[in-house]
Amino acid sequence: MMENKIGELLIHAKLISQKQFDQALEMQQVTPTQPIGQILCQMGFLKATDLEYVLDHNNKRRKLGEILISQNLINEERLTNALRISTDEKIPLGRALIRQHLLEEEHLARAIATQYDLKFVKLAGVQFDPVLSGFINATYAQRLRIVPIRCRDNTLVIAMAYPLQREELAQLESWCNMPIDAVISKESDIVIAQRKVFKLSGDLAHEELEFELSEDQIRDNVKSKYVTDFISADVDFLVKRVITTGIMRGASDIHLESTEQGMTIRYRLDGLLQTIEMGANEALISAHARQMVSKIKIMCDMDIAERRRPQDSSFKMKVSKDGKLRSVDFRVSTIPTQFGENVVIRILDKRSGGITLEELGYFPEDIAALYSALDKPTGIFLVTGPTGSGKSSTLYAALSHINTPGVKTLTVEDPIEYTIEGITQTEVNETIGNTFAKLLRAFLRQDPDNIMVGEIRDLETATISMRAALTGHTVLSTLHTNDATSAVTRMVDMGVEPTLISTTLRCVLAQRLVRLICNGCKAPYSPSAALRSEFGIPTDCGMTFVQGKGCPSCNYTGFSGRRPIVELWIPTREELLMVNRRPDNLSLRNAVFSVPGRLTMIENGFRRVQTGETTLEELLRVIPYEQIEDGRGKIAQRIADLHGKGA
């Protein structure tokens, strides 16, 4: 056994006696998971520095990766990948594992304690004596990630994130003029303890933010005074750090989630919630969770004393980077939970300038068909899909195409997300009665050529939009439906007359957004047999599949960016006559997508798999499952046709 060999080495070096080793073995029977070296040190038979020297000199110390595998915290594959990242980025193995969300910080600290035969100590809730700050210089402690936590029996106990070298410990003992007992703690706990021991405050304000943020509204003097008294400079910095990280990474939402341990920050990137490493700020965020929520509530004029009811509001900030200034809107929602309040901040980064369908990444044939439909005068153009499927961006791209100098275009939106030159844009404000329907009525008296309605939510808005299309206007809008043909049944359910729909409907585009495989870590892989069968793909199809392995540029997700997958329905005369007969969605869908050349969403998405842009797993995540079931035969036929052409 390794323990016996270490014992023999210690006895041979005359650092302990056989009797002391036997006593330590008896003690280990009580705590079998505790290393024998650590027990010898705790019993006072051996100095930690002597144990460290023997272990290192005789190469008896276990590797961190081996310990983590033996504790079933990671597997060989994850260890190999983390070691590669650790080497490439010159960071410790533990930090690489935490960055990949494969390991909890406490598990890492306990494994390091096992590796170095040191005790693991939790610092949460520990009271620190003010005299501790006199033993070690604060800057030195921050650099080495250490903090004094106790002075007892003329021995100084120091918590470390990573063990110090023997020479560094000897130097510390010389400075403190007393023996040092080293223990291991979580790095985040050490950062918080340093602030308490050394009375650090306000230092965060000197850090550099990626962007310069300033509030885009003036608050009254009473509230300003109250804010100054209640919110510290550190909390103000942390809130700005959280927001700037979201803007820099292109997040659509920021989720501040209260937990028993403090607060977790997650960002919605490419449609999925992800955790972004924020270094030492993570511990500070948890320590200041309640104050951060209050700061955000103050920024959007919420009632900070009300913590039992949900609240909704908004605020604006000016973002300055490299001398360029722009305004960003933030929509804020709070809800009470068992551990505090959860906050979701939606980022509405108003980018100026037009967007095109080409920039959004549609297939060329889809773009040509859409432009052809948009170039026809009058009628209603609908984009459908769930929240976050890119409907608004598609409408803006369509507006950019039809917005020529000789026409007048009006929009009613909730909220305005992009500013387009030459278009008059209006925002819904239900508190003063400015609803979609009311503003739409007013628009018709403004003699517009094109109208964009952010969303058709009710019968009144739908009817006015249809009648506007009937009277010579081009109307663009969105609906929340699962597929293209459901737009008809949805409007009929609202109460719109089928004859009005068939007279005005020009085009329906149903879409989803799929994540693109990261180009930095793209590699071939073989999907499982179960996944292939979900799509009806034979094992001998001859296709090459790719996936992302995970790298720093994609936050180790394997994906970076998104592209739309669509099903486009430009109704024929026969199909519009069918709408008049109030068909159910299944019958209408069977008729519409039996036309040769018309692709369903699953077929359109499978093209992106064939071109190596996304994965089968991603299609399974975003496409309604009933479409995948219906599309198996078509995909199998598509593969067979390609096989036949190749042959």
XYZ file of C-alpha atoms in Angstrom:
647
model
C 0.000 0.000 0.000
C 1.135 3.559 -0.665
C 0.481 4.509 2.988
C 2.845 1.795 4.251
C 5.504 2.835 1.778
C 5.190 6.456 2.892
C 5.422 5.262 6.498
C 8.586 3.335 5.717
C 10.101 6.411 4.072
C 9.223 8.627 7.048
C 10.628 6.086 9.528
C 13.759 5.637 7.420
C 14.234 9.431 7.363
C 13.868 9.362 11.196
C 11.004 11.852 11.000
C 8.660 9.521 12.939
C 9.020 6.327 14.969
C 7.416 2.944 14.315
C 5.252 3.420 17.396
C 3.962 6.783 16.123
C 3.170 5.257 12.742
C 1.255 2.382 14.380
C -0.784 4.880 16.420
C -1.589 6.815 13.254
C -2.753 3.611 11.523
C -5.101 2.924 14.447
C -6.495 6.455 14.107
C -6.991 5.942 10.374
C -9.383 3.069 11.066
C -11.777 5.673 12.478
C -11.428 7.932 9.407
C -10.362 5.558 6.599
C -10.615 8.195 3.850
C -8.095 10.504 5.550
C -4.484 10.187 4.292
C -1.991 8.758 6.795
C 0.337 11.730 6.323
C -2.404 14.160 7.292
C -3.175 12.091 10.410
C 0.494 12.108 11.448
C 0.553 15.896 11.129
C -2.660 16.327 13.115
C -1.342 14.095 15.901
C 1.734 16.310 16.151
C 4.166 13.548 15.134
C 5.181 15.196 11.859
C 5.550 18.666 10.387
C 3.594 19.409 7.223
C 6.733 20.778 5.563
C 8.632 17.532 6.298
C 5.784 15.432 4.892
C 5.663 17.573 1.764
C 9.407 17.206 1.255
C 9.285 13.388 1.541
C 6.312 13.081 -0.806
C 7.811 15.361 -3.459
C 11.357 14.003 -3.133
C 10.194 10.400 -3.553
C 7.512 11.207 -6.151
C 4.805 9.666 -3.953
C 2.215 12.393 -4.320
C -0.895 11.357 -6.280
C -1.831 13.434 -9.305
C -4.924 15.599 -9.080
C -6.530 13.957 -12.110
C -6.098 10.487 -10.582
C -7.771 11.631 -7.361
C -10.720 13.144 -9.203
C -11.199 9.973 -11.269
C -10.942 7.757 -8.171
C -13.666 9.886 -6.549
C -15.879 9.439 -9.665
C -15.999 13.214 -10.204
C -14.699 13.056 -13.797
C -13.803 10.391 -16.355
C -10.673 9.797 -18.449
C -12.080 11.569 -21.531
C -12.955 14.728 -19.604
C -9.587 14.692 -17.862
C -7.739 14.418 -21.193
C -9.723 17.328 -22.670
C -9.181 19.470 -19.542
C -5.432 18.726 -19.567
C -5.277 19.908 -23.182
C -7.060 23.159 -22.284
C -4.846 23.566 -19.204
C -1.721 23.243 -21.360
C -2.969 25.431 -24.223
C -4.153 28.283 -21.985
C -1.503 27.860 -19.260
C -4.066 27.602 -16.456
C -4.305 25.064 -13.601
C -6.114 21.806 -14.329
C -8.746 22.529 -11.686
C -9.620 25.877 -13.228
C -9.951 24.264 -16.663
C -12.417 21.717 -15.243
C -14.468 24.405 -13.494
C -14.522 26.542 -16.656
C -15.985 23.586 -18.558
C -18.649 23.205 -15.846
C -17.398 19.668 -15.130
C -16.458 20.161 -11.473
C -17.738 22.062 -8.451
C -15.268 24.367 -6.706
C -15.633 22.576 -3.374
C -14.913 19.186 -4.978
C -11.725 20.651 -6.452
C -10.620 22.102 -3.115
C -11.237 18.800 -1.313
C -9.273 16.901 -3.974
C -6.331 19.313 -3.623
C -6.476 18.825 0.154
C -6.300 15.061 -0.367
C -3.434 15.415 -2.827
C -1.308 17.445 -0.409
C -2.409 15.723 2.819
C -3.924 18.941 4.126
C -7.175 19.655 5.907
C -10.115 21.182 4.004
C -11.823 24.044 5.847
C -15.081 25.829 4.995
C -14.786 29.573 5.567
C -18.487 30.465 5.199
C -19.734 31.998 8.450
C -16.287 32.133 10.090
C -15.669 35.166 12.333
C -12.211 36.661 11.811
C -10.152 38.371 14.508
C -9.095 41.917 13.474
C -5.495 41.177 14.576
C -5.094 38.699 11.688
C -4.532 41.527 9.204
C -1.218 42.336 10.934
C 0.453 39.028 10.111
C 0.497 39.147 6.291
C 0.543 41.928 3.723
C -2.825 42.207 1.914
C -1.294 42.491 -1.583
C 0.936 39.474 -0.944
C -2.058 37.471 0.307
C -4.133 38.374 -2.757
C -1.323 37.380 -5.109
C -0.847 33.958 -3.482
C -4.597 33.389 -2.851
C -4.095 32.883 0.889
C -5.665 34.358 4.028
C -4.919 34.013 7.784
C -8.014 32.609 9.494
C -6.944 31.809 13.054
C -4.103 32.321 15.521
C -4.106 29.735 18.300
C -1.433 28.296 20.613
C 1.198 30.489 18.975
C 0.392 28.912 15.569
C -1.043 30.813 12.596
C -3.597 28.932 10.512
C -3.554 29.992 6.854
C -6.135 28.967 4.263
C -4.832 28.481 0.733
C -6.496 27.872 -2.620
C -3.361 26.120 -3.906
C -0.517 24.832 -1.656
C 2.518 27.058 -1.379
C 6.068 25.888 -2.025
C 8.127 24.875 1.022
C 10.328 27.945 0.533
C 7.288 30.249 0.531
C 5.921 28.679 3.706
C 9.325 29.016 5.375
C 9.437 32.685 4.360
C 5.963 33.250 5.820
C 6.948 31.570 9.100
C 9.980 33.845 9.248
C 7.854 36.979 8.690
C 5.183 35.933 11.191
C 7.748 34.649 13.682
C 5.597 31.598 14.439
C 4.790 28.178 12.947
C 2.158 28.036 10.196
C -0.577 25.423 9.887
C -1.715 25.341 6.235
C -5.249 24.279 5.229
C -7.122 24.267 1.906
C -10.299 26.268 1.208
C -12.358 27.254 -1.831
C -10.772 30.105 -3.764
C -14.036 32.075 -3.791
C -14.288 31.757 0.024
C -10.707 32.970 0.355
C -11.479 36.084 -1.713
C -14.412 36.924 0.572
C -12.310 36.228 3.685
C -9.539 38.522 2.411
C -12.034 41.363 2.137
C -13.173 40.769 5.729
C -9.692 40.322 7.233
C -7.954 43.150 5.381
C -11.038 45.449 5.280
C -10.838 45.711 1.502
C -13.565 47.905 -0.002
C -13.965 49.968 -3.115
C -11.056 48.257 -4.866
C -13.347 46.855 -7.513
C -14.075 50.319 -8.819
C -10.532 50.491 -10.193
C -11.019 47.474 -12.470
C -11.590 48.086 -16.165
C -14.997 47.358 -17.662
C -15.288 46.192 -21.271
C -17.735 49.053 -21.892
C -18.468 52.339 -20.225
C -22.016 52.414 -18.856
C -23.990 55.424 -17.713
C -27.653 55.703 -16.817
C -29.762 57.202 -19.590
C -32.222 58.959 -17.273
C -32.167 61.504 -14.465
C -33.538 60.561 -11.063
C -34.921 62.917 -8.451
C -32.686 64.135 -5.646
C -34.410 62.213 -2.855
C -33.904 58.869 -4.565
C -30.340 59.731 -5.523
C -29.469 60.452 -1.901
C -31.124 57.225 -0.791
C -29.217 55.232 -3.420
C -25.906 56.685 -2.265
C -26.597 55.650 1.324
C -27.839 52.150 0.467
C -25.707 50.945 -2.448
C -21.924 50.712 -2.132
C -19.464 51.334 -4.957
C -18.683 47.600 -5.038
C -22.326 46.659 -5.680
C -22.563 49.303 -8.398
C -19.471 47.838 -10.037
C -20.744 44.262 -9.823
C -24.060 45.163 -11.474
C -22.208 46.913 -14.290
C -19.853 43.936 -14.619
C -22.798 41.555 -15.000
C -24.463 43.797 -17.599
C -21.327 44.506 -19.647
C -20.505 40.801 -19.766
C -23.949 40.180 -21.249
C -23.557 42.938 -23.855
C -20.028 41.838 -24.774
C -21.049 38.186 -25.245
C -24.197 39.088 -27.218
C -26.590 37.621 -24.639
C -30.326 38.135 -25.093
C -31.123 37.775 -21.380
C -29.329 37.845 -18.023
C -30.706 35.596 -15.276
C -29.835 36.422 -11.652
C -31.017 33.411 -9.649
C -31.072 33.401 -5.846
C -29.862 30.169 -4.241
C -29.177 28.956 -0.725
C -25.471 29.759 -1.239
C -26.007 33.256 -2.665
C -26.617 34.057 -6.333
C -25.959 32.388 -9.671
C -25.613 34.417 -12.879
C -26.527 32.794 -16.195
C -26.675 34.284 -19.681
C -28.895 33.201 -22.570
C -26.443 32.760 -25.437
C -27.550 31.311 -28.774
C -30.882 30.436 -27.186
C -29.513 28.413 -24.214
C -28.673 29.472 -20.679
C -24.934 29.335 -20.027
C -22.662 30.149 -17.104
C -19.739 32.449 -17.873
C -16.687 32.404 -15.611
C -16.332 35.738 -13.812
C -13.294 34.930 -11.662
C -13.165 36.346 -8.155
C -16.313 38.388 -8.865
C -18.418 35.214 -8.578
C -17.903 35.032 -4.813
C -18.535 38.757 -4.445
C -21.786 38.467 -6.400
C -23.021 35.797 -3.983
C -21.937 37.903 -1.015
C -23.805 40.981 -2.333
C -26.818 39.190 -3.874
C -29.544 41.108 -2.067
C -27.887 44.508 -2.580
C -27.458 43.792 -6.307
C -31.168 43.055 -6.653
C -31.938 46.329 -4.859
C -29.560 48.236 -7.150
C -31.290 46.859 -10.265
C -34.712 47.684 -8.828
C -33.592 51.242 -8.092
C -32.298 51.613 -11.663
C -35.763 50.856 -13.053
C -37.814 52.605 -10.341
C -39.231 49.469 -8.761
C -40.323 49.297 -5.129
C -37.248 47.916 -3.341
C -39.240 47.264 -0.165
C -41.629 44.915 -2.010
C -40.057 41.460 -2.114
C -43.179 39.305 -1.973
C -44.778 40.171 -5.332
C -43.489 40.005 -8.930
C -42.540 43.327 -10.538
C -41.831 44.437 -14.110
C -40.109 47.565 -15.344
C -37.297 48.803 -17.578
C -34.314 51.104 -17.719
C -31.972 52.517 -20.336
C -28.219 52.864 -20.341
C -25.756 54.542 -22.656
C -22.981 52.233 -23.770
C -19.712 53.783 -24.831
C -16.832 51.877 -26.389
C -13.944 53.231 -28.445
C -15.642 56.630 -28.569
C -18.869 55.231 -30.031
C -22.061 55.821 -28.060
C -25.326 53.915 -28.313
C -28.426 53.429 -26.179
C -29.418 50.022 -24.844
C -32.828 49.181 -23.361
C -33.225 46.669 -20.556
C -36.536 45.029 -19.619
C -36.517 43.756 -16.024
C -38.734 41.162 -14.341
C -38.507 40.023 -10.700
C -40.204 37.129 -8.914
C -39.995 36.021 -5.262
C -38.438 32.600 -4.481
C -37.681 30.669 -1.309
C -34.104 32.018 -1.192
C -34.740 35.594 -2.333
C -35.710 37.345 -5.540
C -34.882 36.158 -9.044
C -34.238 38.830 -11.670
C -34.301 38.456 -15.453
C -32.900 41.325 -17.526
C -33.696 41.281 -21.239
C -31.104 43.147 -23.310
C -32.501 45.159 -26.214
C -29.391 46.417 -27.950
C -30.720 48.888 -30.526
C -28.390 48.529 -33.445
C -28.798 51.078 -36.180
C -28.946 50.233 -39.858
C -30.746 47.701 -41.995
C -30.489 43.936 -41.794
C -30.718 41.725 -44.870
C -31.919 38.169 -45.308
C -28.463 37.318 -46.647
C -26.869 38.473 -43.374
C -29.321 36.385 -41.379
C -28.144 33.267 -43.228
C -31.140 32.008 -45.187
C -30.541 29.624 -48.082
C -30.324 31.476 -51.453
C -33.458 29.818 -52.889
C -35.472 30.809 -49.798
C -34.237 34.396 -50.132
C -35.245 34.532 -53.792
C -38.737 33.225 -52.998
C -39.173 35.670 -50.099
C -38.052 38.663 -52.157
C -40.424 37.616 -54.927
C -43.333 37.508 -52.458
C -42.373 40.849 -50.902
C -42.204 42.558 -54.289
C -45.900 41.905 -54.948
C -48.088 44.874 -53.924
C -50.581 44.544 -51.049
C -51.325 41.526 -48.877
C -50.119 40.262 -45.503
C -46.743 38.656 -44.861
C -46.576 36.520 -41.670
C -43.577 35.138 -39.782
C -44.425 32.472 -37.207
C -42.589 30.670 -34.436
C -42.117 30.635 -30.661
C -40.466 33.376 -28.618
C -36.775 33.687 -29.491
C -37.033 32.147 -32.967
C -35.795 35.292 -34.784
C -39.156 36.535 -36.077
C -38.424 40.220 -35.380
C -35.050 40.096 -37.165
C -36.727 38.535 -40.209
C -39.377 41.292 -40.272
C -36.670 43.963 -40.071
C -34.846 42.324 -42.981
C -38.085 42.277 -44.982
C -38.668 45.953 -44.130
C -35.174 46.844 -45.309
C -35.984 45.248 -48.661
C -39.309 47.055 -49.261
C -38.245 50.372 -47.708
C -37.469 52.407 -50.840
C -37.302 56.234 -51.065
C -40.719 56.541 -52.726
C -42.761 54.768 -50.027
C -43.872 55.478 -46.467
C -43.372 52.725 -43.871
C -44.809 52.751 -40.335
C -44.196 50.205 -37.578
C -45.825 49.488 -34.220
C -43.552 47.378 -32.031
C -43.175 46.044 -28.495
C -40.353 46.935 -28.103
C -38.370 48.692 -30.867
C -35.261 46.520 -31.274
C -33.576 48.043 -34.338
C -33.595 51.589 -35.636
C -33.926 51.795 -39.427
C -33.398 55.081 -41.235
C -36.378 56.237 -43.300
C -38.956 54.265 -41.298
C -41.295 55.761 -38.692
C -41.260 53.467 -35.677
C -43.716 53.574 -32.749
C -43.626 51.614 -29.495
C -46.621 50.078 -27.727
C -47.449 51.640 -24.354
C -50.476 49.942 -22.847
C -50.382 52.056 -19.660
C -51.575 55.071 -21.694
C -53.771 53.030 -24.046
C -51.400 52.799 -27.005
C -52.121 49.188 -27.968
C -51.356 47.478 -31.286
C -54.970 47.906 -32.427
C -55.260 51.596 -31.456
C -51.980 52.582 -33.104
C -52.835 50.525 -36.180
C -56.084 52.460 -36.630
C -54.146 55.727 -36.370
C -51.621 54.458 -38.941
C -54.334 54.027 -41.576
C -55.011 57.774 -41.383
C -51.313 58.477 -42.080
C -51.466 57.173 -45.677
C -48.705 54.541 -45.344
C -47.603 52.124 -48.072
C -46.145 49.513 -45.713
C -47.124 48.668 -42.130
C -45.334 46.391 -39.705
C -47.268 45.083 -36.685
C -44.931 43.560 -34.111
C -47.370 40.780 -33.191
C -50.980 39.794 -33.866
C -52.294 38.976 -30.399
C -56.062 39.346 -30.653
C -59.028 39.464 -33.009
C -59.104 43.259 -33.197
C -55.453 43.559 -34.262
C -55.829 40.668 -36.710
C -58.958 42.122 -38.333
C -57.503 45.633 -38.715
C -54.274 44.166 -40.174
C -56.213 42.064 -42.690
C -58.429 44.983 -43.716
C -55.335 47.176 -44.131
C -53.884 44.526 -46.465
C -57.227 44.379 -48.272
C -57.194 48.141 -48.920
C -53.885 48.230 -50.763
C -51.249 48.162 -47.991
C -48.400 45.733 -47.477
C -48.669 44.421 -43.902
C -45.938 42.457 -42.113
C -46.531 40.771 -38.768
C -45.807 37.766 -36.534
C -47.817 34.969 -34.933
C -46.959 32.368 -32.308
C -47.571 29.050 -34.093
C -45.614 25.809 -34.516
C -45.610 25.694 -38.311
C -46.595 27.674 -41.404
C -50.099 26.305 -42.024
C -51.059 26.724 -38.338
C -51.149 30.478 -38.983
C -54.476 29.987 -40.777
C -56.083 27.854 -38.048
C -54.749 30.236 -35.369
C -56.427 33.255 -36.979
C -59.650 31.330 -37.558
C -59.605 30.402 -33.847
C -59.242 34.120 -33.043
C -62.426 34.762 -34.989
C -61.077 36.084 -38.292
C -63.297 35.186 -41.262
C -61.624 32.614 -43.572
C -62.633 34.667 -46.615
C -60.665 37.621 -45.222
C -57.623 35.390 -44.719
C -57.771 33.862 -48.197
C -58.162 37.296 -49.808
C -55.157 38.880 -48.103
C -52.657 36.113 -47.232
C -49.539 36.476 -49.371
C -46.824 34.497 -47.572
C -46.207 32.563 -44.319
C -42.707 31.838 -43.072
C -42.354 29.499 -40.073
C -38.893 29.357 -38.553
C -36.605 28.261 -35.733
C -33.005 29.139 -34.916
C -30.437 26.333 -34.710
C -26.968 26.767 -33.243
C -24.013 26.560 -35.619
C -21.084 24.265 -34.923
C -18.056 26.262 -33.758
C -15.448 26.471 -36.524
C -12.653 26.535 -33.934
C -13.354 23.027 -32.612
C -15.325 21.327 -35.421
C -14.533 17.612 -35.748
C -16.130 14.510 -37.329
C -18.232 12.226 -35.133
C -20.646 9.328 -35.476
C -24.201 9.835 -34.159
C -25.667 7.031 -32.055
C -27.919 4.433 -33.652
C -30.880 5.706 -31.596
C -30.367 9.250 -32.892
C -30.105 8.054 -36.494
C -33.338 6.114 -36.139
C -35.132 9.255 -34.867
C -34.499 10.802 -38.290
C -34.770 7.611 -40.340
C -31.093 7.744 -41.368
C -29.589 4.345 -42.294
C -26.172 3.450 -40.862
C -24.693 3.001 -44.342
C -25.885 6.370 -45.684
C -22.320 7.529 -46.425
C -22.847 10.937 -44.755
C -20.126 12.668 -42.738
C -21.387 14.196 -39.490
C -19.519 16.840 -37.494
C -19.812 18.358 -34.012
C -17.957 20.894 -31.869
C -15.554 19.514 -29.247
C -15.650 22.693 -27.117
C -13.103 25.506 -26.937
C -12.688 28.933 -25.240
C -14.206 30.834 -28.183
C -17.541 28.961 -27.855
C -17.522 28.800 -24.031
C -16.902 25.042 -24.370
C -20.377 24.406 -25.793
C -19.272 23.359 -29.300
C -21.591 25.959 -30.869
C -21.153 29.571 -31.931
C -23.838 31.659 -33.635
C -27.250 30.681 -35.020
C -28.974 30.314 -38.371
C -32.668 30.007 -39.283
C -34.324 26.842 -40.504
C -37.655 27.537 -42.173
C -40.687 26.276 -44.003
C -41.960 28.746 -46.547
C -45.544 28.740 -47.766
C -46.549 31.058 -50.608
C -50.190 30.020 -51.138
C -51.484 29.047 -54.566
C -55.020 29.918 -55.731
C -56.182 26.344 -54.988
C -54.754 26.438 -51.470
C -56.464 29.784 -50.743
C -59.776 28.287 -51.895
C -59.143 25.431 -49.467
C -58.686 27.992 -46.642
C -62.270 29.183 -47.316
C -63.529 25.701 -46.364
C -62.046 25.984 -42.816
C -59.728 22.947 -43.055
C -58.038 21.465 -39.997
C -54.285 21.979 -39.850
C -53.410 18.358 -40.696
C -55.443 18.381 -43.905
C -54.102 21.778 -44.950
C -50.538 20.754 -44.172
C -50.797 17.529 -46.153
C -52.080 19.465 -49.168
C -49.504 22.287 -48.927
C -46.371 20.176 -48.436
C -47.241 17.504 -50.965
C -46.228 20.037 -53.641
C -42.834 19.016 -55.117
C -39.967 21.325 -54.125
C -41.696 22.666 -50.985
C -39.581 21.744 -47.960
C -40.869 21.285 -44.439
C -38.866 22.683 -41.534
C -37.259 19.306 -40.788
C -36.111 18.943 -44.406
C -34.743 22.499 -44.416
C -32.929 21.818 -41.149
C -31.473 18.531 -42.416
C -29.817 20.491 -45.216
C -27.818 22.334 -42.550
C -26.726 18.991 -41.104
C -25.625 17.855 -44.572
C -23.577 21.023 -45.069
C -21.861 20.553 -41.670
C -23.440 23.636 -40.085
C -25.324 21.969 -37.221
C -26.021 18.593 -35.610
C -28.889 16.128 -35.452
C -29.106 16.713 -31.696
C -29.702 20.406 -32.339
C -32.551 19.672 -34.772
C -34.098 17.355 -32.196
C -33.914 20.186 -29.651
C -35.635 22.922 -31.670
C -38.045 21.283 -34.136
C -41.494 20.127 -32.931
C -41.305 16.361 -32.481
C -44.403 15.659 -34.574
C -42.592 17.204 -37.562
C -39.593 14.916 -36.969
C -41.909 11.889 -36.942
C -43.629 13.035 -40.135
C -40.311 13.882 -41.806
C -38.500 10.534 -41.386
C -39.719 9.185 -44.682
C -38.814 12.355 -46.567
C -35.293 12.422 -45.088
C -34.753 8.747 -45.937
C -35.945 9.431 -49.508
C -33.657 12.484 -49.729
C -30.640 10.387 -48.678
C -31.600 7.637 -51.133
C -31.871 10.189 -53.962
C -28.448 11.611 -53.118
C -27.023 8.082 -52.942
C -28.499 7.331 -56.332
C -26.998 10.471 -57.873
C -23.629 9.644 -56.329
C -23.776 6.155 -57.756
